[in-house]
Short mmCIF file of C-alpha atoms in Angstrom, two decimals:
data_model
loop_
_atom_site.label_atom_id
_atom_site.label_comp_id
_atom_site.label_asym_id
_atom_site.label_seq_id
_atom_site.Cartn_x
_atom_site.Cartn_y
_atom_site.Cartn_z
CA UNK A 14 15.70 -8.10 -4.71
CA UNK A 15 12.64 -9.89 -6.06
CA UNK A 16 12.18 -12.01 -2.94
CA UNK A 17 12.78 -8.99 -0.74
CA UNK A 18 10.12 -7.01 -2.63
CA UNK A 19 7.66 -9.87 -2.32
CA UNK A 20 8.17 -10.35 1.39
CA UNK A 21 8.32 -6.65 2.25
CA UNK A 22 5.30 -5.75 0.13
CA UNK A 23 3.34 -8.78 1.28
CA UNK A 24 3.98 -8.18 4.96
CA UNK A 25 3.15 -4.50 4.51
CA UNK A 26 -0.14 -5.31 2.78
CA UNK A 27 -0.98 -7.83 5.50
CA UNK A 28 -0.27 -5.33 8.27
CA UNK A 29 -2.22 -2.61 6.48
CA UNK A 30 -5.15 -4.97 5.94
CA UNK A 31 -5.18 -5.95 9.61
CA UNK A 32 -5.25 -2.29 10.63
CA UNK A 33 -8.56 -1.89 8.80
CA UNK A 34 -10.30 -4.51 10.95
CA UNK A 35 -12.66 -3.48 13.75
CA UNK A 36 -10.97 -2.95 17.13
CA UNK A 37 -12.55 -6.01 18.78
CA UNK A 38 -11.32 -8.37 16.08
CA UNK A 39 -7.95 -6.67 16.02
CA UNK A 40 -7.72 -7.14 19.79
CA UNK A 41 -8.25 -10.89 19.37
CA UNK A 42 -5.58 -11.08 16.70
CA UNK A 43 -3.16 -9.08 18.83
CA UNK A 44 -3.73 -11.64 21.57
CA UNK A 45 -2.19 -14.30 19.31
CA UNK A 46 0.65 -12.01 18.23
CA UNK A 47 -0.58 -10.34 15.04
CA UNK A 48 -0.46 -6.57 15.01
CA UNK A 49 -2.17 -4.38 12.47
CA UNK A 50 -0.15 -1.20 12.37
CA UNK A 51 -1.09 1.13 9.52
CA UNK A 52 2.13 3.15 9.62
CA UNK A 53 4.31 0.04 9.50
CA UNK A 54 2.28 -1.40 6.62
CA UNK A 55 2.46 1.81 4.61
CA UNK A 56 6.22 2.11 5.24
CA UNK A 57 6.87 -1.49 4.14
CA UNK A 58 4.79 -1.16 0.99
CA UNK A 59 6.52 2.13 0.20
CA UNK A 60 9.95 0.47 0.66
CA UNK A 61 8.94 -2.34 -1.69
CA UNK A 62 7.63 0.20 -4.22
CA UNK A 63 10.97 2.03 -4.21
CA UNK A 64 12.92 -1.13 -5.15
CA UNK A 65 13.51 -1.19 -8.88
CA UNK A 66 11.89 -4.50 -9.84
CA UNK A 67 8.71 -5.48 -11.66
CA UNK A 68 6.72 -6.05 -8.47
CA UNK A 69 7.29 -2.43 -7.47
CA UNK A 70 4.50 -1.67 -9.92
CA UNK A 71 2.14 -3.88 -7.90
CA UNK A 72 3.09 -2.11 -4.68
CA UNK A 73 2.51 1.28 -6.32
CA UNK A 74 -0.94 0.16 -7.43
CA UNK A 75 -1.68 -1.07 -3.93
CA UNK A 76 -0.76 2.29 -2.42
CA UNK A 77 -2.79 4.15 -5.04
CA UNK A 78 -5.83 1.92 -4.57
CA UNK A 79 -5.63 2.24 -0.80
CA UNK A 80 -5.50 6.03 -0.96
CA UNK A 81 -7.97 6.63 -3.77
CA UNK A 82 -10.51 3.83 -3.44
CA UNK A 83 -10.39 2.07 -0.08
CA UNK A 84 -10.23 5.21 2.06
CA UNK A 85 -13.40 6.44 0.38
CA UNK A 86 -15.30 3.47 1.86
CA UNK A 87 -13.62 2.96 5.21
CA UNK A 88 -13.02 6.58 6.32
CA UNK A 89 -10.28 5.13 8.54
CA UNK A 90 -7.50 7.56 7.65
CA UNK A 91 -6.78 10.79 5.87
CA UNK A 92 -6.13 10.89 2.13
CA UNK A 93 -2.43 11.34 1.34
CA UNK A 94 -2.48 13.56 -1.74
CA UNK A 95 1.28 14.08 -1.80
CA UNK A 96 1.92 10.34 -1.93
CA UNK A 97 -0.65 9.86 -4.70
CA UNK A 98 0.79 12.72 -6.76
CA UNK A 99 4.36 11.45 -6.40
CA UNK A 100 3.37 7.89 -7.33
CA UNK A 101 1.33 9.00 -10.32
CA UNK A 102 4.08 11.25 -11.67
CA UNK A 103 6.78 8.60 -11.17
CA UNK A 104 4.92 5.66 -12.68
CA UNK A 105 3.17 7.52 -15.49
CA UNK A 106 6.59 8.84 -16.58
CA UNK A 107 8.00 5.32 -16.50
CA UNK A 108 5.03 3.81 -18.36
CA UNK A 109 3.52 6.65 -20.42
CA UNK A 110 1.24 4.39 -22.49
CA UNK A 111 -0.20 2.53 -19.49
CA UNK A 112 -3.87 3.01 -18.66
CA UNK A 113 -3.27 1.97 -15.05
CA UNK A 114 -2.31 5.50 -14.04
CA UNK A 115 -4.97 7.48 -15.91
CA UNK A 116 -6.76 8.80 -12.82
#
């Protein structure tokens, strides 16, 4: 499960990061076979976050940071408030003394 979380979360983060690149650069990368698909990246990171291992916490933080911080600067997608609320309630219940989820 640990290796699966690492590979799924890593590939999802890579795909999500590629989707944030400008279209001309993304076109060059697609020419060599790399695709930056936001939906696929978000789905993979979400799958890795739902696995019950320690790295799920890292995936949850990645999703939260993407939705609360990165989207403020890139304006590339709409804010997903439902996802943020569900992640915050889940992880703050699991780790009530953690300062990571004090938004």
